[in-house]
Coordinates of C-alpha atoms and ligand atoms in Angstrom, one line a residue:
X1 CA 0.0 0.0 0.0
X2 CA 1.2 3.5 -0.6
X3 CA 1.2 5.9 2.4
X4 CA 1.2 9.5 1.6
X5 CA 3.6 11.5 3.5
X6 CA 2.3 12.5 7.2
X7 CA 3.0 14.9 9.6
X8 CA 3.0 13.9 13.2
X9 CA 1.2 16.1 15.9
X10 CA 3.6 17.3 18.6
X11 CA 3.2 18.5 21.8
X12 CA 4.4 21.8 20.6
X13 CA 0.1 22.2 19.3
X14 CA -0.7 22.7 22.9
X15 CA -1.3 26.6 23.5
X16 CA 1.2 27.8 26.3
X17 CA -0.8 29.2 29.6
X18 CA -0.7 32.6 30.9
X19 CA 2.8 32.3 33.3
X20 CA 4.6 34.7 35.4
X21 CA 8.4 33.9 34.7
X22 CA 10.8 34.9 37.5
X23 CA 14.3 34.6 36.4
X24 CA 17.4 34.9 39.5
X25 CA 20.5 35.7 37.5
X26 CA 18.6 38.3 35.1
X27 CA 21.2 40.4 34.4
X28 CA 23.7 37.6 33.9
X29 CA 25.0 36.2 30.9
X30 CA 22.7 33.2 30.3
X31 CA 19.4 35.4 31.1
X32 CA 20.6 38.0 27.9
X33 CA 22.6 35.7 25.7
X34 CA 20.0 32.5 25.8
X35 CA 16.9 33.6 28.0
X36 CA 15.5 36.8 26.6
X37 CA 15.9 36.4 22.9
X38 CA 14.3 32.9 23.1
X39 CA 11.3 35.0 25.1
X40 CA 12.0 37.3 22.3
X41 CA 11.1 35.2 19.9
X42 CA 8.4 33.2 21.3
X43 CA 6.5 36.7 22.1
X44 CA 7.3 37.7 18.3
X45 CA 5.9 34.3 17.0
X46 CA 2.6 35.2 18.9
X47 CA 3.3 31.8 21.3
X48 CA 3.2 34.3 24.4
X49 CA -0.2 35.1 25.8
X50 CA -0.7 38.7 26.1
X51 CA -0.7 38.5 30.1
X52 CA 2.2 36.8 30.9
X53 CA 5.1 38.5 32.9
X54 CA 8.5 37.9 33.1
X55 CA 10.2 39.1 36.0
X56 CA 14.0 39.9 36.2
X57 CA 15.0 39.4 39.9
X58 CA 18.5 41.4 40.3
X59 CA 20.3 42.5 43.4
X60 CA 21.5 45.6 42.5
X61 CA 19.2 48.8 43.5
X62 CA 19.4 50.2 39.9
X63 CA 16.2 51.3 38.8
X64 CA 13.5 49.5 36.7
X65 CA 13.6 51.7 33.4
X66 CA 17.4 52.1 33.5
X67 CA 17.9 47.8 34.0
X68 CA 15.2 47.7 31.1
X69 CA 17.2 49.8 28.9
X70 CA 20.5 48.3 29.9
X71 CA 18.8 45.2 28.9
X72 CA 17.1 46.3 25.6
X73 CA 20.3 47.9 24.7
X74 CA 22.3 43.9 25.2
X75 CA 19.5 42.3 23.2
X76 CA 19.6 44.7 20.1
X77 CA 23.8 44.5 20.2
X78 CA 23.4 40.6 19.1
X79 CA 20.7 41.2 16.5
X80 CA 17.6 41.3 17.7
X81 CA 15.0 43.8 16.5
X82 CA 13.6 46.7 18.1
X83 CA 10.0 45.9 17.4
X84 CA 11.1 42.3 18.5
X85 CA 12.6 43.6 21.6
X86 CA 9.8 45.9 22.8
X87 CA 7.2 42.6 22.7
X88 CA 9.4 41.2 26.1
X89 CA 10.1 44.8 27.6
X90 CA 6.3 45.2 27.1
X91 CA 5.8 42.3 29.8
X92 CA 9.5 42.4 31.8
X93 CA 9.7 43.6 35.5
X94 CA 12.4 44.0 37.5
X95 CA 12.2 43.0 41.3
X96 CA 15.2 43.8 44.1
X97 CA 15.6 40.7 46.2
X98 CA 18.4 37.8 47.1
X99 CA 17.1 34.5 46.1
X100 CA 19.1 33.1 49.0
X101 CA 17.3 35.1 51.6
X102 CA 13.4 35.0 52.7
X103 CA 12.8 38.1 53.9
X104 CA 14.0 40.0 50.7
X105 CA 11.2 38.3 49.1
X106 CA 8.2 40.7 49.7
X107 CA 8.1 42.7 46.4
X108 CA 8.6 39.4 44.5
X109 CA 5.2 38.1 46.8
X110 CA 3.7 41.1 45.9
X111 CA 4.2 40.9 42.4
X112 CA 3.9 37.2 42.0
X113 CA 0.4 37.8 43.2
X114 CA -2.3 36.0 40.7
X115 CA -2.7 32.4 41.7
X116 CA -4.4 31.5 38.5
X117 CA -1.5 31.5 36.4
X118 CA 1.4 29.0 36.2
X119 CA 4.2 30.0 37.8
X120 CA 8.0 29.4 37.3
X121 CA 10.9 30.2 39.0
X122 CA 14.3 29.9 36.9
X123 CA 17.7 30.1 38.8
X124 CA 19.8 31.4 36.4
X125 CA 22.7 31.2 39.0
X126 CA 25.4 29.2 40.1
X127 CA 24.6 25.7 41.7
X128 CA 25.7 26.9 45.5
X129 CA 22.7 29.2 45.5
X130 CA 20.0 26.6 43.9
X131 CA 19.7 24.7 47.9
X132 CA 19.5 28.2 49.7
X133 CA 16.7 29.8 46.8
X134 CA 14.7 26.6 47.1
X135 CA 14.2 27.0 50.5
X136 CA 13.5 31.3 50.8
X137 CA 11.0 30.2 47.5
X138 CA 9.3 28.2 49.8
X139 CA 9.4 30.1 53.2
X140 CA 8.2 33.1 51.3
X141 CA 4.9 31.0 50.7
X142 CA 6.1 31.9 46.6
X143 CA 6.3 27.9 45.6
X144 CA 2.6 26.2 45.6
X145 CA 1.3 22.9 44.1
X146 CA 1.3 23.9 40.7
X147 CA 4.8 26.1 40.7
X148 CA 8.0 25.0 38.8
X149 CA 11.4 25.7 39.5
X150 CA 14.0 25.2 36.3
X151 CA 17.5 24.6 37.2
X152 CA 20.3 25.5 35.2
X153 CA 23.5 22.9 34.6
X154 CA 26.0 22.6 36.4
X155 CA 23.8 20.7 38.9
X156 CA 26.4 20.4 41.8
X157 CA 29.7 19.6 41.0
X158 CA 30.1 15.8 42.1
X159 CA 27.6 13.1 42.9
X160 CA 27.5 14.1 46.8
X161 CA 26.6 17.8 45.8
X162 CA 24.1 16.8 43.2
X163 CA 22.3 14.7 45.6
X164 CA 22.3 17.7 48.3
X165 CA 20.8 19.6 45.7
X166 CA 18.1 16.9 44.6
X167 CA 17.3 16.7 48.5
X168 CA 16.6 19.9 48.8
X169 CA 14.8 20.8 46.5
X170 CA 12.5 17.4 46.8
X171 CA 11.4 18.9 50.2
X172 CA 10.0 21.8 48.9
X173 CA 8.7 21.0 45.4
X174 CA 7.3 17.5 43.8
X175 CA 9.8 15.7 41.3
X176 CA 7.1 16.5 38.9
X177 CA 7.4 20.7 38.8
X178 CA 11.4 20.7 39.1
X179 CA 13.1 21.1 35.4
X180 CA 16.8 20.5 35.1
X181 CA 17.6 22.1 32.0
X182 CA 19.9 20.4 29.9
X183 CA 20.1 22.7 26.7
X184 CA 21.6 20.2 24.5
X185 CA 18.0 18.1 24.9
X186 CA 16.3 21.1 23.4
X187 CA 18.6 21.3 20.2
X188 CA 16.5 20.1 16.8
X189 CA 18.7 17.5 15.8
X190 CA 19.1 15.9 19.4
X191 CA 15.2 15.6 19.1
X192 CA 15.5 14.2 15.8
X193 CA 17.4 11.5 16.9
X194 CA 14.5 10.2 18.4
X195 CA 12.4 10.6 15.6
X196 CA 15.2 9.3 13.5
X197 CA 16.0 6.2 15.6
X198 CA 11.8 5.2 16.3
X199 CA 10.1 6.5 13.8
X200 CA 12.4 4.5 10.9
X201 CA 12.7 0.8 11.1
X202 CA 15.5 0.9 8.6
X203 CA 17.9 1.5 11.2
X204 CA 16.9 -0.1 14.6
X205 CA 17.7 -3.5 12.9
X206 CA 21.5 -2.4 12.7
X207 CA 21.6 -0.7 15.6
X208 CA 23.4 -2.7 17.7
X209 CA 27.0 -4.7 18.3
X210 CA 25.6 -7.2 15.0
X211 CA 26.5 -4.3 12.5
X212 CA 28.4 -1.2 14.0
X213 CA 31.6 -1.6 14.8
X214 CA 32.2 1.7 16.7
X215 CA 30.8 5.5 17.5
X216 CA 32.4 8.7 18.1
X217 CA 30.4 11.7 19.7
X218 CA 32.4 14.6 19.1
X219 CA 31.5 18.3 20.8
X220 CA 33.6 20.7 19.2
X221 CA 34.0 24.5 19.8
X222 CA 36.3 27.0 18.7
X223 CA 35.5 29.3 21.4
X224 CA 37.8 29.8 24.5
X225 CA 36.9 31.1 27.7
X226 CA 34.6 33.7 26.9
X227 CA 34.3 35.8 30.2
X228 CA 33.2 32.7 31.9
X229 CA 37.2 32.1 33.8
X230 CA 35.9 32.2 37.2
X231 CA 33.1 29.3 36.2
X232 CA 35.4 27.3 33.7
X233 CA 38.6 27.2 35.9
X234 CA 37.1 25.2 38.6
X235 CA 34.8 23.0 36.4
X236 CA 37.0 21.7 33.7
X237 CA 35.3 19.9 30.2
X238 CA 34.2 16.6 32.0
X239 CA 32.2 19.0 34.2
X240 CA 31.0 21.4 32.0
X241 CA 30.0 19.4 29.1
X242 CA 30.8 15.6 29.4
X243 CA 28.4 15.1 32.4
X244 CA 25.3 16.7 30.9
X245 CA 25.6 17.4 27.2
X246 CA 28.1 14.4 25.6
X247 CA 26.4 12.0 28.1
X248 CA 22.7 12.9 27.2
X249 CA 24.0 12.4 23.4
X250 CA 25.3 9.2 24.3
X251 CA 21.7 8.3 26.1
X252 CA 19.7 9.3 23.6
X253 CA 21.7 7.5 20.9
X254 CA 21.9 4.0 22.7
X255 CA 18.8 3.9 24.6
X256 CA 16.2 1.1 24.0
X257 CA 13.1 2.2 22.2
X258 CA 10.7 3.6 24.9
X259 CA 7.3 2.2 24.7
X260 CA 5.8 5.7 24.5
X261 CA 6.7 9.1 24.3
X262 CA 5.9 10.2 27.6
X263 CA 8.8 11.9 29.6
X264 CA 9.0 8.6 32.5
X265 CA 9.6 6.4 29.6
X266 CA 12.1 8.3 27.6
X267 CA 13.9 9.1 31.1
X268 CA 13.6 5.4 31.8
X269 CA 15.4 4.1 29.2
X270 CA 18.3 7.1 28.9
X271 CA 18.8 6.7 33.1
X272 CA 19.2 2.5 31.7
X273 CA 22.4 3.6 29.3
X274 CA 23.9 5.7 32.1
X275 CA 23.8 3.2 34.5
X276 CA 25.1 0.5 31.9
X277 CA 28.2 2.2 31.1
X278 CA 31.0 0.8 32.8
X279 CA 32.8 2.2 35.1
X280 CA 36.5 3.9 34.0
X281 CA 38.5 4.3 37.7
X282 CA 41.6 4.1 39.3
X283 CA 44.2 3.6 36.7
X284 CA 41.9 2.7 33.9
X285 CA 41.6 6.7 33.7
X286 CA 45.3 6.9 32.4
X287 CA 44.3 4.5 29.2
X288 CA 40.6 5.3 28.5
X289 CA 40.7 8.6 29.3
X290 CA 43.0 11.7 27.9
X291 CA 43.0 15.3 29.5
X292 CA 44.2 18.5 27.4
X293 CA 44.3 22.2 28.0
X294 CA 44.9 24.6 24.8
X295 CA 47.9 26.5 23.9
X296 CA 48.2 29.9 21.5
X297 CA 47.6 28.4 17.8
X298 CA 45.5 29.9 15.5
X299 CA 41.9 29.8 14.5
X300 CA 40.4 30.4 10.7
X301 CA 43.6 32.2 10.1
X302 CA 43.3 33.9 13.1
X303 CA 45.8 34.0 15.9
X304 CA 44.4 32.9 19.3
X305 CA 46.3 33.1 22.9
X306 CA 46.4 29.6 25.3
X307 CA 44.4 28.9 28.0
X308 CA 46.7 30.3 30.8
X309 CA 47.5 33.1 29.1
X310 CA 43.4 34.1 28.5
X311 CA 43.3 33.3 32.3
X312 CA 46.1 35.3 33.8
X313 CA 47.9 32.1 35.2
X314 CA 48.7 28.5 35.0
X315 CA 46.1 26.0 35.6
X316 CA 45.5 22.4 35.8
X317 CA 41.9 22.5 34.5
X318 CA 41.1 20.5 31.5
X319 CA 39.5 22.5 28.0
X320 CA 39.5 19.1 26.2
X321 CA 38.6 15.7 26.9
X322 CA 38.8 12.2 25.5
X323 CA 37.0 9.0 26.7
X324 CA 36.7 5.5 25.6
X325 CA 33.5 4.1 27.1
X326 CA 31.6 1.0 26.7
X327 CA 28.0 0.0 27.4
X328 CA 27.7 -3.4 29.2
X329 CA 24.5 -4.5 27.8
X330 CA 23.5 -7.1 25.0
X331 CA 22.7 -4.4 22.4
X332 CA 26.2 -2.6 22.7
X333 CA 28.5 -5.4 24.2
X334 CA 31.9 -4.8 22.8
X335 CA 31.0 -1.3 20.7
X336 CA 33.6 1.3 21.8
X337 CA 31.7 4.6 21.9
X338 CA 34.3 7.3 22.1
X339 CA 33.8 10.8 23.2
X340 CA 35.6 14.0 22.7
X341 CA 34.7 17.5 23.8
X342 CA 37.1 20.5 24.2
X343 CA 37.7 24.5 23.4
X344 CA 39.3 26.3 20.8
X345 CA 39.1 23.2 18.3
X346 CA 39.8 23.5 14.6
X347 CA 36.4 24.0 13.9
X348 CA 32.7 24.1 15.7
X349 CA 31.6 21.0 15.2
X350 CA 28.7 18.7 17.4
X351 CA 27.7 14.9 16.3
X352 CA 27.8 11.3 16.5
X353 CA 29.3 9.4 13.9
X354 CA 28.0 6.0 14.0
X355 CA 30.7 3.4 11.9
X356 CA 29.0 -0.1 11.0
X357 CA 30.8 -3.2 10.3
X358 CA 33.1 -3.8 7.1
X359 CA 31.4 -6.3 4.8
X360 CA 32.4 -9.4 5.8
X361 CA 34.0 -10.6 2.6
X362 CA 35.1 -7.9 -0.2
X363 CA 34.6 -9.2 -3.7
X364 CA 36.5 -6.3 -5.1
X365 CA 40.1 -5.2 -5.2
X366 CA 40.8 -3.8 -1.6
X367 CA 38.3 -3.3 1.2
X368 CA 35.6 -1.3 0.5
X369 CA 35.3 1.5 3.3
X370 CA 32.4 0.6 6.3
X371 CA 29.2 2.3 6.0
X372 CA 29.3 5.6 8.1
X373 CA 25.9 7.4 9.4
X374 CA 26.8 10.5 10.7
X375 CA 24.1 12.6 12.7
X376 CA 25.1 15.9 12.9
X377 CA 23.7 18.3 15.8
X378 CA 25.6 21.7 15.0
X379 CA 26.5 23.8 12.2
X380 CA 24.8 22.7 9.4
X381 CA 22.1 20.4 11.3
X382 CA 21.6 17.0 9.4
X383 CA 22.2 13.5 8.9
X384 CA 24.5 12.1 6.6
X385 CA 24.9 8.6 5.5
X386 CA 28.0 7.0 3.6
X387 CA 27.8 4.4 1.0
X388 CA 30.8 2.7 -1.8
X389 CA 29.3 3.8 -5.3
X390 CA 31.2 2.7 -8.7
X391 CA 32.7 5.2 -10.1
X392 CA 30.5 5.9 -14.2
X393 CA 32.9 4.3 -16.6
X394 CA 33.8 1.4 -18.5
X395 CA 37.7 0.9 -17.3
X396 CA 38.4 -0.9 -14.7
X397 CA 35.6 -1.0 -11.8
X398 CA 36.6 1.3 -9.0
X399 CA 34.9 2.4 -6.1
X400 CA 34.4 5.6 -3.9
X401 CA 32.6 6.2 -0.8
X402 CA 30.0 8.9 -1.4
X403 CA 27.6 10.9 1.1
X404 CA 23.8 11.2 0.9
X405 CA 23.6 14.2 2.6
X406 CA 20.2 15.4 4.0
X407 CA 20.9 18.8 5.8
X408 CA 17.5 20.5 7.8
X409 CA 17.8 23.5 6.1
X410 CA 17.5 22.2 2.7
X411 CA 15.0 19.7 3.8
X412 CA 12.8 22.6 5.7
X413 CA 13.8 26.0 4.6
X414 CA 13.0 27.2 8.4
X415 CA 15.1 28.9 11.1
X416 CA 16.2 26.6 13.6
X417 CA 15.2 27.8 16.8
X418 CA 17.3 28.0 19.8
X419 CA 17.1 25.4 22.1
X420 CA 16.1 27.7 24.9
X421 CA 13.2 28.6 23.0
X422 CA 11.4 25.1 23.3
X423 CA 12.6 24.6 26.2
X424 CA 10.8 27.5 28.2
X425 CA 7.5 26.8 26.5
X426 CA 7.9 23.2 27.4
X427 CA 8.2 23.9 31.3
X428 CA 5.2 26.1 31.0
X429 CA 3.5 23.6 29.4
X430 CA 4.4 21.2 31.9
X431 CA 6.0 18.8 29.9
X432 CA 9.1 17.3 31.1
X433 CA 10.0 15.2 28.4
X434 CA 13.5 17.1 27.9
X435 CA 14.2 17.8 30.9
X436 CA 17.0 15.8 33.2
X437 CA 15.3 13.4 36.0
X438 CA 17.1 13.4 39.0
X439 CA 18.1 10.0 38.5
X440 CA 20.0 10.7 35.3
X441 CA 21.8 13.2 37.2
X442 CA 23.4 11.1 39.6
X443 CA 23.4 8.1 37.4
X444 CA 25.8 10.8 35.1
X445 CA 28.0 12.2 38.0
X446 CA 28.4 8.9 39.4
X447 CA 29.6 8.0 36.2
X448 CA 32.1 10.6 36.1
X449 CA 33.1 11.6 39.9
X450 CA 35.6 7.8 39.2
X451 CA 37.1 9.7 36.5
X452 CA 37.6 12.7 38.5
X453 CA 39.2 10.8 41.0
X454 CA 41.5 8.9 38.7
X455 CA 42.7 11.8 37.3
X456 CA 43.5 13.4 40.5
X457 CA 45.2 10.1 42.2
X458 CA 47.3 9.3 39.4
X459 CA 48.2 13.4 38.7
X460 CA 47.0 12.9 35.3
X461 CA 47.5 17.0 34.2
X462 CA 46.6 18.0 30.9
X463 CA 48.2 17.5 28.0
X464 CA 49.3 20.7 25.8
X465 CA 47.3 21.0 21.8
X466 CA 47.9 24.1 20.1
X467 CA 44.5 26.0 19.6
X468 CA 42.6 25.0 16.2
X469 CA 44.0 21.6 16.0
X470 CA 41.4 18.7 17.3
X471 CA 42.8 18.1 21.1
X472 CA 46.2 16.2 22.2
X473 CA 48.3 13.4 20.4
X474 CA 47.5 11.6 23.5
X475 CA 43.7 11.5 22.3
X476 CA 44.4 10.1 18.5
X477 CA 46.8 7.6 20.6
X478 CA 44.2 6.1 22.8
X479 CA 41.3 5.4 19.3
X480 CA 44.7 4.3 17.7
X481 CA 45.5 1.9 20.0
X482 CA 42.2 0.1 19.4
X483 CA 43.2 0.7 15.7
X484 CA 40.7 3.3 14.7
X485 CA 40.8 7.2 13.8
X486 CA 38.8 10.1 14.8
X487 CA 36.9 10.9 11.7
X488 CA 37.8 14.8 11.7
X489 CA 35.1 17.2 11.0
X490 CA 35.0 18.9 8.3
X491 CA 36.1 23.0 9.2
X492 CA 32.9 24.8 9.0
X493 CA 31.2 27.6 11.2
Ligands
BG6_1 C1 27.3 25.2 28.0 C2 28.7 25.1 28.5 O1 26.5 24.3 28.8 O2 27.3 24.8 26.6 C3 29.6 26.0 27.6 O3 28.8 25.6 29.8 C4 29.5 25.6 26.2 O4 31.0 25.9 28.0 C5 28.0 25.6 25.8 O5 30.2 26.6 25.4 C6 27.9 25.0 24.4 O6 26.6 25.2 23.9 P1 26.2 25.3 22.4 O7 24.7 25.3 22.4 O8 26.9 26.6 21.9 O9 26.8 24.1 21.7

């Protein structure tokens, strides 16, 4: 039978409720680099109802209208249009108050004073405030049964943190209203992957140790430290992107297909992979992990200083890392999955390449190359897939691998939007579907705290790359070893 081509509803149908947003951290560089223009461009896109408020907490006493320009003024510098602009100043607020401290609180009470609207508290800060917030939220009467609270990663820095955290907040709001962001979740191709993965039967057969030999998840970046030294000196890259971002990739690649979409499900089977990767400790760290840090080199042509000299001094944090993991489990048994994250790469460059099998006998001259599927999250959003073709001819028969290559904005001609964008409607809308459970948390720290402390045990300090090359020789050493190379991205963005 011939089925025409459908289009599947989404939750994204559902109209968003009127909301009062209070951000902590509004003047901060997530709240104006991420938060704003994705309210910015909800509001513009008419997803916003009218009545909804969005209010800035900030500490400083600064007045409203001159934090409001400030603000305006921030958002216009990256882009953002006027018109566009004055749709969120139309609705923004700005409140004085410390999160951390109760009896600040009463403007925010007064403000936040219309029960019949969903309510949602985001703390834009750093982690060591989120315990000492959650707790003023609630003594101030401000978190009731149908409030949410959104967290922003890092959650914690180490299991034992996390779980504080977790703990904390569980005794003042349900499981069920707490969001744990996790921006990567709310990227377009990370949600494709589901769709690609369970709504294709072409590939679930061969998704498994049968036919793929290995995968590589690859987070590149060309950017250094970006104002952010005080944050990215004490976290690292297992920290700051390994433990959330590369792991969620990693989850969302190997889990089993969830019987439903429904956010317990999904979280089910992504909190299965974490707790199915094996452990890398004690002195395993020195062979299946690699730890670098970035020195001067040069960028598209452009020269770019090293890590310690961006920073002012020496350090022994990490701006790249390498990992050779494995998934005990039937499905994955004996596939390698290698990760790799780091700064000031040779190019910006996010995705999992996904290398199946060689043939297992080659009736041609030669091996033909392995089948490569290659879904890529960021630049040029897609999903490529490598074949061997015949080269056109009547000589002698030779073969090439070739790409089909089935890039989003050729497929859709539309803007991708921001992750942040989906994300915030989501919460409102109460869906939690890409959002972190607090068992994937500490499923993913737990996973990572052994590495942490194999690093620090054996001294493991970073090895030196030069900026725009792809991380230490250490790191093309440990895939060698197994007798396989990164596949290097191509240099784009
Ligand atoms: C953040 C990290 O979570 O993600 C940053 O803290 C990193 O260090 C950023 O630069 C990358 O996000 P994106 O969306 O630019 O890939």
């Amino acid at each position: 039978m011939y089925h025409h081509s459908s289009t599947l509803p989404l939750p994204e149908r559902t109209p968003v409720p009127t909301f009062d947003l209070a951000i902590a951290g509004a003047s901060g560089d997530l709240a104006i680099r991420k938060l704003f223009p994705a309210l910015v461009q909800r509001i513009s896109e008419g997803v916003i109802p009218d009545a909804s408020r969005i209010v800035g907490i900030v500490r400083s006493g600064e007045a409203e209208e001159s934090l409001k320009a400030g603000t305006a003024a921030r958002l216009t510098e990256q882009g953002l249009r006027t018109s566009d602009v004055d749709g969120l100043l139309a609705r923004l607020s700005y409140v004085r108050a410390d999160v951390s401290d109760p009896a600040s609180m009463a403007d925010l009470s007064v403000c936040l004073d219309d029960p019949g609207r969903v309510r949602a508290f985001y703390l834009a800060t750093p982690p060591d405030l989120f315990i000492p917030a959650a707790r003023s939220l609630k003594s101030a009467g401000l978190l009731d049964h149908d409030s949410r609270l959104i967290l922003e990663k890092p959650l914690g820095r180490n299991l034992a943190s996390a779980r504080a955290i977790n703990d904390a907040v569980a005794e003042v709001l349900a499981e069920s209203r707490t969001y744990r962001i996790d921006h990567y979740l709310g990227k377009e191709t990370v949600q494709n992957l589901l769709v690609l993965r369970f709504a294709n039967s072409l590939f679930e057969r061969s998704w498994s140790q049968r036919d793929i030999d290995h995968v590589q998840i690859t987070v590149a970046e060309t950017v250094g430290l970006e104002q952010r030294a005080d944050y990215y000196d004490r976290v690292g890259a297992l920290r700051d992107m390994v433990q959330n971002h590369v792991l969620q990739l990693l989850c969302l690649f190997a889990m089993e297909p969830p019987n439903t979409l429904d956010a317990d499900a999904v979280r089910d089977e992504k909190v299965r992979v974490l707790r199915a990767l094996r452990p890398i400790q004690g002195r395993d760290v020195l062979r299946h992990t690699v730890r670098g840090q970035y020195t001067a080199g040069s960028i598209a042509g452009q020269p770019v200083p090293g890590y310690a000299e961006e920073l002012g001094r020496d350090s022994g944090a990490e701006t790249f890392t390498a990992l050779r993991c494995e998934i005990d489990t039937w499905r994955w048994g004996g596939v390698p999955i290698y990760l790799r994250t780091g700064k000031r790469m040779g190019a910006r460059c996010s995705e999992i390449a996904v290398t199946f099998k060689s043939v297992p006998h080659s009736i041609f001259r030669g091996n033909p190359d392995p089948n490569r599927l290659v879904i890529r999250v960021q630049p040029d959003d897609g999903v490529q897939l490598q074949f061997m073709m015949k080269v056109p001819g009547s000589g002698r028969l030779k073969l090439v691998p070739r790409m089909l290559d089935l890039r989003y904005d050729t497929a859709f001609g539309e803007r991708t939007p921001d992750a942040y964008e989906r994300l915030l409607t989501d919460v409102i809308r109460g869906d939690q579907t890409l959002f972190m459970r607090r068992d994937e948390v500490e499923a993913a720290w737990s996973f990572v705290d052994p590495i942490i402390e194999g690093w620090s045990e054996h001294y493991a300090t970073p090895h030196r790359y030069a900026a725009g090359t792809f991380g230490p020789s250490q790191a093309v050493g440990m895939i060698e070893r197994d007798g396989r190379s990164w596949a290097e991205p191509e240099a784009q963005g």
